[in-house]
CSV table of C-alpha atoms in Angstrom, one decimal:
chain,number,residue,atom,x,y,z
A,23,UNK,CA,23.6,-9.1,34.2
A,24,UNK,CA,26.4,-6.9,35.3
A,25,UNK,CA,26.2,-3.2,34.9
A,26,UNK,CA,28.3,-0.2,33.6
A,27,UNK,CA,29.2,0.8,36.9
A,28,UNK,CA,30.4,-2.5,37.3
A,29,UNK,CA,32.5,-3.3,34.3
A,30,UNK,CA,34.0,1.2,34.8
A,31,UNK,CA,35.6,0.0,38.6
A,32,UNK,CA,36.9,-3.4,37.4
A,33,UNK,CA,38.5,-1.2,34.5
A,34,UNK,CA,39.6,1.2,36.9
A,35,UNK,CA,41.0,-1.4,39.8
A,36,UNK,CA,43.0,-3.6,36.8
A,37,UNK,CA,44.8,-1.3,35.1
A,38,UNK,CA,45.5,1.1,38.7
A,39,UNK,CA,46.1,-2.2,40.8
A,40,UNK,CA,45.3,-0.4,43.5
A,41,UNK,CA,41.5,0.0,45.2
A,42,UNK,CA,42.4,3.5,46.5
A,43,UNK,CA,43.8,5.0,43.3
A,44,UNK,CA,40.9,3.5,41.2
A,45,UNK,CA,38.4,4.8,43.8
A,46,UNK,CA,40.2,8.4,43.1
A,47,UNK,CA,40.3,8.0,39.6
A,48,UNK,CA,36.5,7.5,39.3
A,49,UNK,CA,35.8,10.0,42.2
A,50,UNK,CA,34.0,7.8,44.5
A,51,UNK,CA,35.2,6.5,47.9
A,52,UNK,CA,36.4,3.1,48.2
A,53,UNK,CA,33.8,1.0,50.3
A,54,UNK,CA,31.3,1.5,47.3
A,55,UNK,CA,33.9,0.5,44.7
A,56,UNK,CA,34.5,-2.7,46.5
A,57,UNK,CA,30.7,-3.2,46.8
A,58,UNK,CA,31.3,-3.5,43.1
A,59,UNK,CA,33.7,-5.6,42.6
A,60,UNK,CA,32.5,-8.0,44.6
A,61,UNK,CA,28.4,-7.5,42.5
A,62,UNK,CA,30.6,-8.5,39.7
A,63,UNK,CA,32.0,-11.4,40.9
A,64,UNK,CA,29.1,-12.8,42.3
A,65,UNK,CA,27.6,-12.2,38.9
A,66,UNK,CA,30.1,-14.0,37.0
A,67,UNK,CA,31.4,-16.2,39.4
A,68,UNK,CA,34.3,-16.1,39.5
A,69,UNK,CA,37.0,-14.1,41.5
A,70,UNK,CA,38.8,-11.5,39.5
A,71,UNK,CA,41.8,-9.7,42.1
A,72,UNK,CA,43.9,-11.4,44.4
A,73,UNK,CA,43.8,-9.1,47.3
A,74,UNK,CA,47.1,-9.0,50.4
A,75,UNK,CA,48.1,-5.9,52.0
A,76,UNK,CA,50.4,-5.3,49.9
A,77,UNK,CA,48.9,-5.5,46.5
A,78,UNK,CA,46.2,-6.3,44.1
A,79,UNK,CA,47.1,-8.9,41.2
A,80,UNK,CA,44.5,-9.7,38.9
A,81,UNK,CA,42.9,-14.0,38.7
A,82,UNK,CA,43.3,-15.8,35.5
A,83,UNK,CA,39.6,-14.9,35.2
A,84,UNK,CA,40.7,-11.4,35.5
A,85,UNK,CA,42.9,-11.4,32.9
A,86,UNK,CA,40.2,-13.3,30.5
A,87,UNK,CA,37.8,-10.4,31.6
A,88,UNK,CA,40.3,-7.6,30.9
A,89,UNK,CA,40.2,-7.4,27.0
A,90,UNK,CA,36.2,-7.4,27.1
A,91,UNK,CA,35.3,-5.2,29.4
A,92,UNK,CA,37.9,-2.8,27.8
A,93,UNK,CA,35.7,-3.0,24.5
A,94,UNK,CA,32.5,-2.6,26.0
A,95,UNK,CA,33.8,0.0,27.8
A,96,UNK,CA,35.2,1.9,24.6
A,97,UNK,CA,31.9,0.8,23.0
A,98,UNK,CA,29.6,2.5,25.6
A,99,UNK,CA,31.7,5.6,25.5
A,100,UNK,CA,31.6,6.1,21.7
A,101,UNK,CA,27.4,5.2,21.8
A,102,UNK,CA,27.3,8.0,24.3
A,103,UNK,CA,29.2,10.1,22.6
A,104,UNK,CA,27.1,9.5,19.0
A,105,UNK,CA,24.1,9.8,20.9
A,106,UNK,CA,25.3,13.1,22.3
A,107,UNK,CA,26.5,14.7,18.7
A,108,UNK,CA,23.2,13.2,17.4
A,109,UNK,CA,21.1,15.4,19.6
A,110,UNK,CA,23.5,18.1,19.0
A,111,UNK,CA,23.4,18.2,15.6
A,112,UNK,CA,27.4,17.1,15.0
A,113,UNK,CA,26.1,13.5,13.5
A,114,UNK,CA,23.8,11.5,10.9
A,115,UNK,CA,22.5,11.4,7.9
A,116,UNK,CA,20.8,13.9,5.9
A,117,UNK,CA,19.4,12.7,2.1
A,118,UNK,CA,19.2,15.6,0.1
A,119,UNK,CA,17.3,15.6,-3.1
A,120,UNK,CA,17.9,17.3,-6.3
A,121,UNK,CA,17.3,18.4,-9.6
A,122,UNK,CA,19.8,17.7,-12.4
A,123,UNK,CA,20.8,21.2,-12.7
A,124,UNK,CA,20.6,22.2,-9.3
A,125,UNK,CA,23.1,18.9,-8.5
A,126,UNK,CA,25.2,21.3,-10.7
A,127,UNK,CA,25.1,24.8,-9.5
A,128,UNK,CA,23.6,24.9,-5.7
A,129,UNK,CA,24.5,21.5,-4.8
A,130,UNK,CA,28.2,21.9,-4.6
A,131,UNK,CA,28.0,24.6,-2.3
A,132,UNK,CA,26.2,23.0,0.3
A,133,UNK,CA,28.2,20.1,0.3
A,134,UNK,CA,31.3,22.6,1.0
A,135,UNK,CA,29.6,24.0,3.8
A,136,UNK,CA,28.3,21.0,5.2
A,137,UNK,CA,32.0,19.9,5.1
A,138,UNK,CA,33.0,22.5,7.0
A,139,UNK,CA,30.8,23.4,9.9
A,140,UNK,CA,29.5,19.4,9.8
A,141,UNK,CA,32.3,16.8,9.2
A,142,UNK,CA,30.5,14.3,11.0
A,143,UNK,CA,27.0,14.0,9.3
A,144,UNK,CA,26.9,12.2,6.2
A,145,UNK,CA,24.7,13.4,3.3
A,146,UNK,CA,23.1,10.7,1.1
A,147,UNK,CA,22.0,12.4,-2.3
A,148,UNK,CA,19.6,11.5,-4.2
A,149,UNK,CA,18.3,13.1,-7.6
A,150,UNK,CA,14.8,13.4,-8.7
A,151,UNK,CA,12.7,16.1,-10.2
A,152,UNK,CA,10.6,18.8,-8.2
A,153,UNK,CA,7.5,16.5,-8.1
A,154,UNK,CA,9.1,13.3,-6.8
A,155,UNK,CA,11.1,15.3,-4.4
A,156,UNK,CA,8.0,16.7,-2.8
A,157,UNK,CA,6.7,13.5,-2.3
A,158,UNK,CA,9.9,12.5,-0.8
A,159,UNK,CA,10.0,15.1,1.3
A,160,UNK,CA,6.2,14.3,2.7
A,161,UNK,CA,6.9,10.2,3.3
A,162,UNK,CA,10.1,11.3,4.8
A,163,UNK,CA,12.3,9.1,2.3
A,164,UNK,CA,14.8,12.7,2.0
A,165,UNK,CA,15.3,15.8,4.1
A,166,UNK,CA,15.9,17.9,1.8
A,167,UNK,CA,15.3,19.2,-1.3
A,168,UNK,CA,16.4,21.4,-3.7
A,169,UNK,CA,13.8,21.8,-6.0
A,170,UNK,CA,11.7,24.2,-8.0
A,171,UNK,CA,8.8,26.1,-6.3
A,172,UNK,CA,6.0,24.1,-8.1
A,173,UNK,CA,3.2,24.0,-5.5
A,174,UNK,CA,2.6,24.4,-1.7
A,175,UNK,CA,2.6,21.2,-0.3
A,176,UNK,CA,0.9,21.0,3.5
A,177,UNK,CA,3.7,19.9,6.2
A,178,UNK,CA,6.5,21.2,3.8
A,179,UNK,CA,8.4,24.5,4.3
A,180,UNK,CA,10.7,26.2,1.5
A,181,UNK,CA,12.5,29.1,1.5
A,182,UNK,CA,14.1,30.8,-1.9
A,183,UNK,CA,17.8,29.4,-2.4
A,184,UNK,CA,19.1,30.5,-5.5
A,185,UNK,CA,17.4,33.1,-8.4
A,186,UNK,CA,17.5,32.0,-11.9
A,187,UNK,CA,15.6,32.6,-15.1
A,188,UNK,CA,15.4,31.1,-18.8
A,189,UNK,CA,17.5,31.4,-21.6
A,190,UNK,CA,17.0,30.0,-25.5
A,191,UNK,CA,19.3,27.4,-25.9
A,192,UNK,CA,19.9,27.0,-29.8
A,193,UNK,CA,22.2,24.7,-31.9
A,194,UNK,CA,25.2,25.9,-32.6
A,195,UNK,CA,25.3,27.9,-35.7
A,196,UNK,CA,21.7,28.9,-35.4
A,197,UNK,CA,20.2,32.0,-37.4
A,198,UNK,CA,19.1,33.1,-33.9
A,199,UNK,CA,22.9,32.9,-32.2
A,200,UNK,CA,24.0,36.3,-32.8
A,201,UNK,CA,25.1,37.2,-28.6
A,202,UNK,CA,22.4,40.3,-29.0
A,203,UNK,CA,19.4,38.2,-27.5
A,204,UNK,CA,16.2,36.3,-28.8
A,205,UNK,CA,12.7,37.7,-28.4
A,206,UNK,CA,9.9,35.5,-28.0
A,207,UNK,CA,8.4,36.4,-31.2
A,208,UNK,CA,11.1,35.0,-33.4
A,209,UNK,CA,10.8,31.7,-31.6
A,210,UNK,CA,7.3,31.6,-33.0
A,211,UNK,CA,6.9,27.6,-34.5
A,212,UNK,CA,10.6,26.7,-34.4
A,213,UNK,CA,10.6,23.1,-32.8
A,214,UNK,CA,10.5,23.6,-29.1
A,215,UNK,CA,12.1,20.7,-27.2
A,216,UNK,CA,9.6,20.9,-24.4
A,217,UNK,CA,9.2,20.1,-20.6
A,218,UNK,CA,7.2,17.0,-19.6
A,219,UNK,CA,3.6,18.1,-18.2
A,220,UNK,CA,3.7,14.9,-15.5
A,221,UNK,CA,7.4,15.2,-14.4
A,222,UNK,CA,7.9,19.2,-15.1
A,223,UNK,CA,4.6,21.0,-14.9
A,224,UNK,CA,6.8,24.3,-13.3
A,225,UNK,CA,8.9,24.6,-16.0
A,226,UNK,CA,6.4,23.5,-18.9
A,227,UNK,CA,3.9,25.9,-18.1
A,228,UNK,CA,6.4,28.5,-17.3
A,229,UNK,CA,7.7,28.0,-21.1
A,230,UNK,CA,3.6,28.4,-22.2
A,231,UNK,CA,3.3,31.4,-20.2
A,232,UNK,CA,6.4,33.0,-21.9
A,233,UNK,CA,5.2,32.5,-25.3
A,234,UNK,CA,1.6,33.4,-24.3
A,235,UNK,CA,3.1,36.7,-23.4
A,236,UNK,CA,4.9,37.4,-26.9
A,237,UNK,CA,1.9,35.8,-29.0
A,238,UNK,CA,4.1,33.1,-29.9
A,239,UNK,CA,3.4,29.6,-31.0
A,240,UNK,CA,4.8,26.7,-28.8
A,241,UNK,CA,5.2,23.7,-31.8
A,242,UNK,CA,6.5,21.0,-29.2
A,243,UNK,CA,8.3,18.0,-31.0
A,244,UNK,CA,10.4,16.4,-28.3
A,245,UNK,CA,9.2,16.1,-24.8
A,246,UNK,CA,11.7,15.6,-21.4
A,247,UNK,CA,11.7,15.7,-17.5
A,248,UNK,CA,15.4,16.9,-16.9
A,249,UNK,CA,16.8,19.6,-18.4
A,250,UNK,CA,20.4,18.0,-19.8
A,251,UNK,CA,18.0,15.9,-22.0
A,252,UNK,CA,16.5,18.9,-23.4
A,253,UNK,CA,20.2,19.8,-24.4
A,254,UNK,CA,21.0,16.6,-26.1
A,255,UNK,CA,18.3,17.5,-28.0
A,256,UNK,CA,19.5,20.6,-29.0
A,257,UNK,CA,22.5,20.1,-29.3
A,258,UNK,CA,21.8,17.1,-32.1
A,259,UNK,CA,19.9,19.9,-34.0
A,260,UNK,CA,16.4,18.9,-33.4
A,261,UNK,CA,15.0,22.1,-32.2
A,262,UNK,CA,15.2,24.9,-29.7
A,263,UNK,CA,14.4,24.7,-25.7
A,264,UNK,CA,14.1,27.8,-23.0
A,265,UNK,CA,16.5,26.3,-20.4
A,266,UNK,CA,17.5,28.2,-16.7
A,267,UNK,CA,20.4,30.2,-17.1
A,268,UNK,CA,22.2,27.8,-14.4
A,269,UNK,CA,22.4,25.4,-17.3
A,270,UNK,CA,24.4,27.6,-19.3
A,271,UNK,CA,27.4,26.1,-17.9
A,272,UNK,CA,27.4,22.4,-17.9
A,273,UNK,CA,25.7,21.9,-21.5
A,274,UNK,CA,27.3,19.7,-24.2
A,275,UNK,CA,29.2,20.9,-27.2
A,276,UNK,CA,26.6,22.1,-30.1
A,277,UNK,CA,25.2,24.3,-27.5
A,278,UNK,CA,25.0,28.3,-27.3
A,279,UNK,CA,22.6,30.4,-25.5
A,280,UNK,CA,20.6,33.4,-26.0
A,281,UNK,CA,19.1,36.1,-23.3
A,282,UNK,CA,15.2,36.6,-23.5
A,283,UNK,CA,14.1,40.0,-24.7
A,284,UNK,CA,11.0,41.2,-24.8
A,285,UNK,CA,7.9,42.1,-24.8
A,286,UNK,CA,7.5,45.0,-21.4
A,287,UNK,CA,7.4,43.4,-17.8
A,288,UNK,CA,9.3,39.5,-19.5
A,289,UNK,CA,12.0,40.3,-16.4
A,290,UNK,CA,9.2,39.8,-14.1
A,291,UNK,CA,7.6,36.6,-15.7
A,292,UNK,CA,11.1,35.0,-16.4
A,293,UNK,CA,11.6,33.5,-13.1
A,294,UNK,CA,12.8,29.8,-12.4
A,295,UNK,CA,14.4,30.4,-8.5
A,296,UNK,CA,15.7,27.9,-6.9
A,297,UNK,CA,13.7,26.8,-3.5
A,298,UNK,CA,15.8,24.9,-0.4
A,299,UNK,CA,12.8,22.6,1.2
A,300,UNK,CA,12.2,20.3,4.5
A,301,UNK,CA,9.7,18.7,6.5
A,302,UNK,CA,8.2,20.0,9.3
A,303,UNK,CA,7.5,16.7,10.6
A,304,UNK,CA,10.8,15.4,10.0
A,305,UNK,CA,13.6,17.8,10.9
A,306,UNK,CA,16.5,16.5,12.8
A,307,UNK,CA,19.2,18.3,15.0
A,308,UNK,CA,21.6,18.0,11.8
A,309,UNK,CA,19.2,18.9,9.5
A,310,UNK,CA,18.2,22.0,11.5
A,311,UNK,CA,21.6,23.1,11.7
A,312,UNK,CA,22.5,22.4,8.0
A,313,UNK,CA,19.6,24.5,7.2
A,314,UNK,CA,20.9,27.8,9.2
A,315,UNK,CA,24.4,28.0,7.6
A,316,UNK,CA,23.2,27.9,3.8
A,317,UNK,CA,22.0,31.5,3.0
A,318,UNK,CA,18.6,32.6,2.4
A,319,UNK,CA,16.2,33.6,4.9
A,320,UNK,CA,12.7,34.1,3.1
A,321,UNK,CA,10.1,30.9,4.3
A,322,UNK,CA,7.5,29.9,2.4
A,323,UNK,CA,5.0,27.3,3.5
């Protein structure tokens, strides 16, 4: 089988037509250039220059040759140069996972950025809730994750990527809808349109803590894992939900949203931050540098 080297110096000889320019070209002296030419030929067998004193013609077989060994050529050249931006970080794939409302506020950020500093890795996005993205991220099916910080999970490292906290979201019209704020109490056994325990344990328990803390009773009547769910259900009338304040701009029409007052020390229960999360198992040049141009730099593990 004939070799790089081989197929470079007949490139070099056909389109120069001349063994001591070619040699020059490729920065190699000429015996060993003609040592090549004529490995090639034996390998193919066939002869590929016609040689005189005064010039170098390429065979019919030459001319066959030519177009091939020009795309392997090219084809060897772009490998290496893949190969080369893959180590570096310049190329690939990333799969980024994501919740439904971060796919809405952080999610379009990154992608800017990646756009910018990255043009030649490709993201493949995939959304799923916190749960399924941590299982993702531990079989190595995504990268990345945006996700809520639920639980540790061994092998997976997360850093905090956006703050956030919950808000009442009420029908439109609502008694509550006044713009001065809910408290907790007056939520007390209005229908709750709730988190799902299996898909949404952070946020559902979050939501029971919050009551917990005013005394109030949680009378759950809807159940759902993603939070634009829980706003079709408000917004058809069925109830109230605590949704993150991230939400507040991409809900449907029959929507309006109320801060969280009270009781003492609610500012520091009512957090539902946003965690960036990898592998440490599976982190490739692109993801590593995808990782060090979006802010944060907190780790958790």
């Amino acid at each position: 089988m004939f070799s790089w080297i081989q197929l470079e110096s007949f490139g070099a000889v056909a389109e120069e037509l001349h063994f001591g320019a070619a040699a020059a070209r490729l920065n190699m002296a000429q015996p060993p250039l003609s040592r090549q030419i004529q490995l090639l030929e034996r390998e193919l067998g066939a002869v590929l220059f016609e040689r005189s004193s005064r010039k170098v013609e390429l065979t019919a077989a030459g001319r066959t040759l030519l177009p091939s060994a020009r795309r392997i050529l090219d084809l060897c050249s772009k490998t290496e140069l893949e190969v080369r931006r893959g180590s570096s970080g310049d190329a690939g794939a990333i799969t980024i996972g994501y919740t439904a409302i971060a796919g809405q506020s952080a999610l379009p950020g990154i992608l800017r950025l990646a756009s910018r500093h990255l043009p030649g890795v490709s993201l493949v996005l995939r959304e799923a809730v916190s749960t399924d993205q941590l299982d993702g991220l531990s079989r190595g099916s995504i990268a990345i994750g945006l996700l809520r910080p639920i639980v540790a999970r061994r092998g997976v490292v997360s850093r905090p990527l956006m703050e956030d906290r919950l808000v009442a979201a009420l029908p439109e019209g609502h008694q509550l809808a006044t713009g001065k704020g809910v408290m907790l109490k007056e939520l007390d056994g209005l229908p709750l349109m709730m988190y799902s325990t299996a898909e949404a344990r952070y946020f559902h328990d979050l939501v029971m803590r919050l009551y917990d803390s005013a005394g109030a009773r949680a009378n759950v009547t809807q159940f759902a894992s993603q939070v634009p769910a829980l706003l079709a259900f408000v917004a058809a009338g069925l109830g109230v939900s605590l949704v993150p304040a991230s939400a507040m701009g991409f809900a449907p029409p029959g929507v309006v949203f109320e801060e969280l007052v009270g009781p003492a020390g609610l500012a520091d229960l009512n957090r539902a931050d946003l965690d960036i999360a990898w592998s440490e198992s599976n982190t490739t040049p692109a993801v590593t540098r995808l990782l060090e141009i979006i802010p944060g730099d907190t780790t958790r593990r």
